[in-house]
PDB file of C-alpha atoms in Angstrom:
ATOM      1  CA  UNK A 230       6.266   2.318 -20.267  1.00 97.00           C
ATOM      2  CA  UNK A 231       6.957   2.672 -24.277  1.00 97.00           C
ATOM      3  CA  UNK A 232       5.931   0.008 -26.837  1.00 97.00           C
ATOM      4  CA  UNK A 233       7.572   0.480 -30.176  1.00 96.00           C
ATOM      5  CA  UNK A 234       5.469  -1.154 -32.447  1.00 95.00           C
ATOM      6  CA  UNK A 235       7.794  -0.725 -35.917  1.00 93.00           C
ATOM      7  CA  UNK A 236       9.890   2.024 -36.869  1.00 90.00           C
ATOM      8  CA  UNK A 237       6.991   4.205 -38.076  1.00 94.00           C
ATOM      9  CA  UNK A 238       4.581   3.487 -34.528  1.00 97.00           C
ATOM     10  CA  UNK A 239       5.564   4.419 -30.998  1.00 97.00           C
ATOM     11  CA  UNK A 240       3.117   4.320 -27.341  1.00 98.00           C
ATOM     12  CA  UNK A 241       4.318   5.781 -24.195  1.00 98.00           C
ATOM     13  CA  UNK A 242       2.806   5.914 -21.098  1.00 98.00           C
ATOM     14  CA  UNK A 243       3.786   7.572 -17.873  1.00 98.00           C
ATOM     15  CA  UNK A 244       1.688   7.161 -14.393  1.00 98.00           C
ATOM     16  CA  UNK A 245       3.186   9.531 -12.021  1.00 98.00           C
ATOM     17  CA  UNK A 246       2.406  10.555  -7.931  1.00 98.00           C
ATOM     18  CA  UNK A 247       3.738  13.058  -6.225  1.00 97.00           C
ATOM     19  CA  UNK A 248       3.210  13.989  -1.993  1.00 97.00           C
ATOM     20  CA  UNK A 249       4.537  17.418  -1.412  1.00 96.00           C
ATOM     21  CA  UNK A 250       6.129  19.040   1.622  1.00 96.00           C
ATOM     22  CA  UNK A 251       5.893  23.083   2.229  1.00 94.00           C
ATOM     23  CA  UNK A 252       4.839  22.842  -1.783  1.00 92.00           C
ATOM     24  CA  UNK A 253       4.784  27.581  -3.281  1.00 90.00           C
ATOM     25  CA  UNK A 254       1.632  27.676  -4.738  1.00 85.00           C
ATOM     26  CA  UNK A 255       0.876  31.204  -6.140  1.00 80.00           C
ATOM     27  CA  UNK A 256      -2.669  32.182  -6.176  1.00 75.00           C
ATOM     28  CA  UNK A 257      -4.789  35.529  -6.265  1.00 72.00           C
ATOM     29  CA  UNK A 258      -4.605  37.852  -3.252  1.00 73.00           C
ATOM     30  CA  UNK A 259      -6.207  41.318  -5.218  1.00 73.00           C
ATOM     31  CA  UNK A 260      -7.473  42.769  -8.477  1.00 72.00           C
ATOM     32  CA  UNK A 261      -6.207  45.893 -10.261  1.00 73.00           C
ATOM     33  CA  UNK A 262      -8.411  49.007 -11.458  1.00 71.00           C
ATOM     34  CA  UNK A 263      -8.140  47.263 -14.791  1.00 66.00           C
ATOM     35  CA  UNK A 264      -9.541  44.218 -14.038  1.00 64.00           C
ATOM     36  CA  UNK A 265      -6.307  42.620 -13.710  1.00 67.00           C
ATOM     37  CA  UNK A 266      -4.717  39.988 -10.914  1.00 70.00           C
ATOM     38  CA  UNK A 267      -2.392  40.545  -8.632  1.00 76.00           C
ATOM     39  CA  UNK A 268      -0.582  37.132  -7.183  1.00 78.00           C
ATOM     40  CA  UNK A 269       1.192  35.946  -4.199  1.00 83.00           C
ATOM     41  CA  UNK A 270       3.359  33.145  -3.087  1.00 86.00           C
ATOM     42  CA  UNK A 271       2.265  30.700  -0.386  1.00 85.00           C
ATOM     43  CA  UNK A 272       3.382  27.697   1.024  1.00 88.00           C
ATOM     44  CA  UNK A 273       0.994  24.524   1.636  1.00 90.00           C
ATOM     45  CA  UNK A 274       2.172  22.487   4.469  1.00 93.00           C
ATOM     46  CA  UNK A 275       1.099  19.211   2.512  1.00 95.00           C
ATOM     47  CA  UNK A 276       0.010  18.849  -1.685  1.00 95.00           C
ATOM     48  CA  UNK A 277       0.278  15.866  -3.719  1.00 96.00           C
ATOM     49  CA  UNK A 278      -0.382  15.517  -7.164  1.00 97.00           C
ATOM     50  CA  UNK A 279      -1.136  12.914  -9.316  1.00 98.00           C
ATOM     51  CA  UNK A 280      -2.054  11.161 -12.908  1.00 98.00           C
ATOM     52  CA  UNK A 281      -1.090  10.055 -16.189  1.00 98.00           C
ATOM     53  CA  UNK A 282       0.429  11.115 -19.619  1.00 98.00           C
ATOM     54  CA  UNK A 283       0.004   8.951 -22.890  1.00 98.00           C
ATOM     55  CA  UNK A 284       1.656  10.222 -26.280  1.00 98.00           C
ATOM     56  CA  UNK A 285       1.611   8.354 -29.611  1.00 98.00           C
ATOM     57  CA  UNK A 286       4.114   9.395 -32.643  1.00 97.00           C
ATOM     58  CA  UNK A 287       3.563   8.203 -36.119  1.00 97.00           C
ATOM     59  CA  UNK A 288       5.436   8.236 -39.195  1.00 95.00           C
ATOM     60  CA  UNK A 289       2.563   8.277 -41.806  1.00 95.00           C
ATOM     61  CA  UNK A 290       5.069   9.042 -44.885  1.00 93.00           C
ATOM     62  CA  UNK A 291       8.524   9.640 -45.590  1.00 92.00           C
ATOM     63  CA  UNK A 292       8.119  13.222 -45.414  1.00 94.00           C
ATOM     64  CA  UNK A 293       4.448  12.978 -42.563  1.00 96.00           C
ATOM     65  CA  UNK A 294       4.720  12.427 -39.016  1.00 97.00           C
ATOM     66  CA  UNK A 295       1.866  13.138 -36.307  1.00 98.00           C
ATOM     67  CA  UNK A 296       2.750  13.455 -32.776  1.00 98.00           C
ATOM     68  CA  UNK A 297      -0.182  13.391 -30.355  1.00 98.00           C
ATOM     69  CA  UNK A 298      -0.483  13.618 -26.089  1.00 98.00           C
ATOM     70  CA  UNK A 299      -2.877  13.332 -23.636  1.00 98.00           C
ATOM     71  CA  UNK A 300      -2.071  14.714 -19.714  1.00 98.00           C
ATOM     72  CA  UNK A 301      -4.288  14.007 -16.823  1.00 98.00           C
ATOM     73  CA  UNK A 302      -3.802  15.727 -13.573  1.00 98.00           C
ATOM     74  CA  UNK A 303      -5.032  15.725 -10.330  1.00 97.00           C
ATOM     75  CA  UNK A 304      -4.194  18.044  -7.867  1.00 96.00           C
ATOM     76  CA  UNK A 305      -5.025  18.809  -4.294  1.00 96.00           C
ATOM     77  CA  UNK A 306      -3.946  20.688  -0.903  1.00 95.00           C
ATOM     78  CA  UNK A 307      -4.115  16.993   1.749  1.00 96.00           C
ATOM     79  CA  UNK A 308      -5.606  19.091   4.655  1.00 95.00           C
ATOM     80  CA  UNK A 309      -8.130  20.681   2.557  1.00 94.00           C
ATOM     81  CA  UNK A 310      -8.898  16.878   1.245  1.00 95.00           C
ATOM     82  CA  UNK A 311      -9.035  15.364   4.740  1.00 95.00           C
ATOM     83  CA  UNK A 312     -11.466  18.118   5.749  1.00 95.00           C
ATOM     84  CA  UNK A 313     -13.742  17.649   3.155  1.00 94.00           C
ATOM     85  CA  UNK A 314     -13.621  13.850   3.678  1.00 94.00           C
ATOM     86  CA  UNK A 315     -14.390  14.720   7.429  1.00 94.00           C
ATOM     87  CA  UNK A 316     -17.489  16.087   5.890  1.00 93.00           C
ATOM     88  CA  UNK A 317     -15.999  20.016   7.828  1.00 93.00           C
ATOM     89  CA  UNK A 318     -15.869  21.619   4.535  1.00 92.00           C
ATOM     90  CA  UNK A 319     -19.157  23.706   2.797  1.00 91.00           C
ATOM     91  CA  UNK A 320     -19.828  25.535  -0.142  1.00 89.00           C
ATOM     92  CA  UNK A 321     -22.213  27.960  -1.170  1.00 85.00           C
ATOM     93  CA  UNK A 322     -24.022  26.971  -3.760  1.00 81.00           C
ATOM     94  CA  UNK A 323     -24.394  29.264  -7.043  1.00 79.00           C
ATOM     95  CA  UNK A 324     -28.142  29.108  -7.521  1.00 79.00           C
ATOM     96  CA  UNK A 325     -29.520  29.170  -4.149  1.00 82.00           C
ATOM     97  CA  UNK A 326     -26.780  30.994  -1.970  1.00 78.00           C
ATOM     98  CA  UNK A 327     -27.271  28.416   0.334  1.00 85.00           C
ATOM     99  CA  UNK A 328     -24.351  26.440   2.283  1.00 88.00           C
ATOM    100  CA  UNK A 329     -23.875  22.938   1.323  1.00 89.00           C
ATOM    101  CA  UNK A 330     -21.491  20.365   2.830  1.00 92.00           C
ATOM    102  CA  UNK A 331     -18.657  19.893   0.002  1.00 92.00           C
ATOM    103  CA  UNK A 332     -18.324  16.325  -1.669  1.00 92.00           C
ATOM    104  CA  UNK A 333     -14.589  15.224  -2.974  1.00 94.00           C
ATOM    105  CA  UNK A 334     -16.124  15.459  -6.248  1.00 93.00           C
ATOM    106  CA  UNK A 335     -16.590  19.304  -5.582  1.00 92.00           C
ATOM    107  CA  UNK A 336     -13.087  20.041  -5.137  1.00 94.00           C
ATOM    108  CA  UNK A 337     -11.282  21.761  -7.574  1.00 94.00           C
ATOM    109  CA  UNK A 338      -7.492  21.180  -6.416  1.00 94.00           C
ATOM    110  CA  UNK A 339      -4.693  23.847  -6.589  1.00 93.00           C
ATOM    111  CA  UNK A 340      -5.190  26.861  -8.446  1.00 89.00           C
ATOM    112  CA  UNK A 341      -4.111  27.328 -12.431  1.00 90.00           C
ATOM    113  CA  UNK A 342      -3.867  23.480 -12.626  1.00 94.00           C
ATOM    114  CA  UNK A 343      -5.984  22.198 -15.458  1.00 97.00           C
ATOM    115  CA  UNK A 344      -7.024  18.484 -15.346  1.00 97.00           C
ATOM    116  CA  UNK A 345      -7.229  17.659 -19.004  1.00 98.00           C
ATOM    117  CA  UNK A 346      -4.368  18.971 -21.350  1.00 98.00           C
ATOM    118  CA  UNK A 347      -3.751  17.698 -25.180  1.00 98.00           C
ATOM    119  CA  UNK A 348      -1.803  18.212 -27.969  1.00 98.00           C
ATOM    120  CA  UNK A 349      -1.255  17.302 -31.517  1.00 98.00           C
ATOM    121  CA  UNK A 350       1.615  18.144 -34.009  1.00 98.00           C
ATOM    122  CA  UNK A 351       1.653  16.971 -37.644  1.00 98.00           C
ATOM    123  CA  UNK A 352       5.332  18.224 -39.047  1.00 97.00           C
ATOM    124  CA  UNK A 353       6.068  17.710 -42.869  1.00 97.00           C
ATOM    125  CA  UNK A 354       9.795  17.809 -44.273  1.00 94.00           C
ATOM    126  CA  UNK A 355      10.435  17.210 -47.624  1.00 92.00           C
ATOM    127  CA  UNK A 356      14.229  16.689 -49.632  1.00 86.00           C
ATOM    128  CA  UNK A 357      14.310  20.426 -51.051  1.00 88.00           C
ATOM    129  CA  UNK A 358      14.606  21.760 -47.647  1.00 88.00           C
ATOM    130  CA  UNK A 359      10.849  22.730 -47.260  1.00 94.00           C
ATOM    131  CA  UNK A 360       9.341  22.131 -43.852  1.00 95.00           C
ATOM    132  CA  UNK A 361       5.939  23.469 -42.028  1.00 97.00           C
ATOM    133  CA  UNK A 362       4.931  22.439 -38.681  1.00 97.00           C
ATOM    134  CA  UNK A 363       1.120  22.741 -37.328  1.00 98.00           C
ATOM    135  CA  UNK A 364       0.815  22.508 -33.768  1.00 98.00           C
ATOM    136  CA  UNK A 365      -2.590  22.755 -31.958  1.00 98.00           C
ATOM    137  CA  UNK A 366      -2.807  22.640 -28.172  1.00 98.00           C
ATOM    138  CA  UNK A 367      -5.902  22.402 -25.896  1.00 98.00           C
ATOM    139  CA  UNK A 368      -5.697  23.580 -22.073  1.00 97.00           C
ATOM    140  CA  UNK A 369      -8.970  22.823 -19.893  1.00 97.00           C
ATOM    141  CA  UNK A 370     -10.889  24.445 -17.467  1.00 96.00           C
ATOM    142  CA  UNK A 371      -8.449  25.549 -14.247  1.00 95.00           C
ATOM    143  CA  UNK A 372      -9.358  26.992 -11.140  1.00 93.00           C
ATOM    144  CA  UNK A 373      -8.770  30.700 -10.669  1.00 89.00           C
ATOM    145  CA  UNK A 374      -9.745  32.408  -7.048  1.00 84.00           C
ATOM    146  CA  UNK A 375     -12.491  31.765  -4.426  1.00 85.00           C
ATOM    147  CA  UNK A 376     -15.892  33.486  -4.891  1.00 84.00           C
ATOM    148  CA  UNK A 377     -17.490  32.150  -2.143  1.00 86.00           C
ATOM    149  CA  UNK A 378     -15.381  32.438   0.615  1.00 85.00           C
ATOM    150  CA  UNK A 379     -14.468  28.990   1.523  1.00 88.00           C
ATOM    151  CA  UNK A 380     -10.845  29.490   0.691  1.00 86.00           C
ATOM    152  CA  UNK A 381     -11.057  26.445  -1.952  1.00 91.00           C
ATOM    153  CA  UNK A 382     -11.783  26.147  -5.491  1.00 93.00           C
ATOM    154  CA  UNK A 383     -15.279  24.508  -6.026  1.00 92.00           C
ATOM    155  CA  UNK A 384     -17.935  26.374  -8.182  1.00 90.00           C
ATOM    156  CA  UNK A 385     -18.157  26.774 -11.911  1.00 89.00           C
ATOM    157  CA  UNK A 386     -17.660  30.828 -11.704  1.00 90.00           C
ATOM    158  CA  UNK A 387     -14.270  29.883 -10.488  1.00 92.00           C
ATOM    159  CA  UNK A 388     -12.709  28.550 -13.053  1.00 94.00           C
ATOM    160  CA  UNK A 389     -11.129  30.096 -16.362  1.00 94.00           C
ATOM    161  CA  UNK A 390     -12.785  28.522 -19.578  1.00 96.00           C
ATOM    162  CA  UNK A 391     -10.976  25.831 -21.372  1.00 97.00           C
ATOM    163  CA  UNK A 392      -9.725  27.100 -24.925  1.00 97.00           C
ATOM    164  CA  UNK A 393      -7.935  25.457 -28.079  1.00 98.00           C
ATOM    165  CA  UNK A 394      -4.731  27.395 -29.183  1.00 97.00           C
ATOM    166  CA  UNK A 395      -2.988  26.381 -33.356  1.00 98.00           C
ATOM    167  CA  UNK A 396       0.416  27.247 -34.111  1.00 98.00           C
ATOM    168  CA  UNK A 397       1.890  27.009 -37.598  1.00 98.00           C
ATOM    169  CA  UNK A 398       4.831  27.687 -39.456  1.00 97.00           C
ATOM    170  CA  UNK A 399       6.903  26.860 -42.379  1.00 97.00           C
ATOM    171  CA  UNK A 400      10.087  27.574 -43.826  1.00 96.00           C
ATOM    172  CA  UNK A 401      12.884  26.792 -46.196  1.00 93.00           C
ATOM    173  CA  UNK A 402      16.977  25.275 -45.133  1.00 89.00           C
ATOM    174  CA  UNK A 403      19.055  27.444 -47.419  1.00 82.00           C
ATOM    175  CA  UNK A 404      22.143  25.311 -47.696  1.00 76.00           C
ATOM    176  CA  UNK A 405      24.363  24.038 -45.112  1.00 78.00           C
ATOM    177  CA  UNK A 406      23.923  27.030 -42.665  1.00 85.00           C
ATOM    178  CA  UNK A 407      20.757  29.148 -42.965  1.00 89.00           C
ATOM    179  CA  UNK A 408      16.825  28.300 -42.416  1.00 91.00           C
ATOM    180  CA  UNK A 409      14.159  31.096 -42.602  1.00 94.00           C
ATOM    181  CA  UNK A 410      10.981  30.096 -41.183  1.00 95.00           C
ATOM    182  CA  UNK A 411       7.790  32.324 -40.930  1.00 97.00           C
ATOM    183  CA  UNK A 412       4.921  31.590 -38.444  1.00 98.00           C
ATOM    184  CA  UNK A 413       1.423  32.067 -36.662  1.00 98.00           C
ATOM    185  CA  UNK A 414       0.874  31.873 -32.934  1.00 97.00           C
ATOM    186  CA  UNK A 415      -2.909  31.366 -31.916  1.00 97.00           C
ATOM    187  CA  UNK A 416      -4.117  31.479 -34.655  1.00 98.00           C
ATOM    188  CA  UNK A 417      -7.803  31.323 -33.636  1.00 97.00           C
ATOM    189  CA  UNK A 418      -6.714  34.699 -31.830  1.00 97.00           C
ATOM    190  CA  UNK A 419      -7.984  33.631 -28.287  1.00 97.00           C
ATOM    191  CA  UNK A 420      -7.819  35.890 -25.387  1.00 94.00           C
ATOM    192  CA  UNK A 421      -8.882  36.014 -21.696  1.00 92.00           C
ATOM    193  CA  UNK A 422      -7.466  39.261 -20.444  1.00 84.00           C
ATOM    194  CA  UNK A 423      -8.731  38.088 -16.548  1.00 83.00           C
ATOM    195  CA  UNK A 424      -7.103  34.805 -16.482  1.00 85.00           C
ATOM    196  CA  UNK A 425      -4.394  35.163 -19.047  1.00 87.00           C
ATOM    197  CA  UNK A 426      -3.074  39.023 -19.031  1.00 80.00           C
ATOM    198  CA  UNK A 427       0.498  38.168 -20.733  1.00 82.00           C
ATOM    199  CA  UNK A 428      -1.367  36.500 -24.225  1.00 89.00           C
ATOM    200  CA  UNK A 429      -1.728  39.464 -26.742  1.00 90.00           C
ATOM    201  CA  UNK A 430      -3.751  37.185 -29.113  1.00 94.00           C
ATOM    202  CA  UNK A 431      -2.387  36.154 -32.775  1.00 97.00           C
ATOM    203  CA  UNK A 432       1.202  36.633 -33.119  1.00 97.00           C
ATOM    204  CA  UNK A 433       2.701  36.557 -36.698  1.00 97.00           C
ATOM    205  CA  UNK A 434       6.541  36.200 -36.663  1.00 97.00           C
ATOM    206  CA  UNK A 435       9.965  35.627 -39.255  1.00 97.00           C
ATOM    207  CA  UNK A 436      12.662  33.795 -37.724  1.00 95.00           C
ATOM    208  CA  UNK A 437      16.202  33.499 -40.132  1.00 93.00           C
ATOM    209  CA  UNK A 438      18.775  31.310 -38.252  1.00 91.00           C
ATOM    210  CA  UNK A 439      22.903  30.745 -39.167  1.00 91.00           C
ATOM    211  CA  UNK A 440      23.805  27.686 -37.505  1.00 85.00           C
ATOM    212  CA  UNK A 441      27.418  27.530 -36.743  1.00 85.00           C
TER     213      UNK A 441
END
């Protein structure tokens, strides 16, 4: 659904389900001397996922606009589901190392799925050809590999943390043809060398483009 309010206001909203057949999941099967994961493909006989996505865009000026989006996702493996519904499914828990019968509310879904994702953009353009672009982007919590032996995500110690990652950049059109931009990635210079191996931190870049 999307509800244009005026030319300066947009809503959209998207409600989405999907049920799965033979669904490649990768997940961890090993760890490296370095700390680092190895992954594997595997197929589950029956997944669905489901949830919603809202995004706003405003014009606040002739040279402001703010973008902004919200993701919720839920994900899960329908056997694994049924079982715990079935009350067949246990845990151990973190404190007491004892086994506990799982609750749905327990379950963590598939692996490297986060539930809550959002992002905000606020872009400014002016006449000269001046532009700059700040982009920040927040990731939650996602489930990483079983601790406890169960086969299933469903403990706090198996989950990566949740982090906030800002991106700017600016730059000037020169002309018809040429734009030079120079930028920041992750800026706050997070890092999770476990969970996130191929993210060197801050990145600083220029970027000159001819368009033909």
């Amino acid at each position: 659904a999307k509800w244009k309010v005026d030319q300066e206001l947009q809503f959209s909203l998207n409600l989405f389900r999907n049920d799965i057949d033979n669904m490649i999941v990768t997940d961890v099967v090993a760890f490296k001397k370095n700390g680092g994961q190895i992954y594997s493909y595997f197929n589950l006989k029956s997944a669905l996922t489901q949830g919603l996505e809202f995004d706003v865009d405003k014009r606040i000026s002739k040279s402001f606009s703010v973008k902004a989006g919200y993701q919720f996702l839920y994900t899960a493996d329908k056997e694994v589901l049924s079982q715990i519904k079935k009350g067949e499914t246990f845990r151990r828990d973190l404190n007491t190392g004892s086994s506990v019968r799982m609750k749905v509310a327990d379950y963590g879904g598939l692996p490297l799925r986060s539930k809550h994702m959002a992002n905000l953009k606020v872009n400014y353009e002016n006449a000269n050809g001046f532009f700059a672009t700040t982009r920040m982007i927040y990731r939650g919590r996602w489930g990483t590999f079983d601790q406890d032996g169960n086969g299933i995500i469903n403990r706090s110690d198996e989950y990566a943390n949740g982090f906030l990652q800002i991106n700017a950049s600016a730059g000037f059109s020169l002309k018809k043809n040429w734009k030079i931009m120079a930028g920041v990635d992750n800026i706050l210079n997070y890092k999770d060398v476990l969970n996130m191996p191929g993210n060197p931190g801050r990145v600083g870049y220029i970027d000159l483009q001819f368009i033909f």
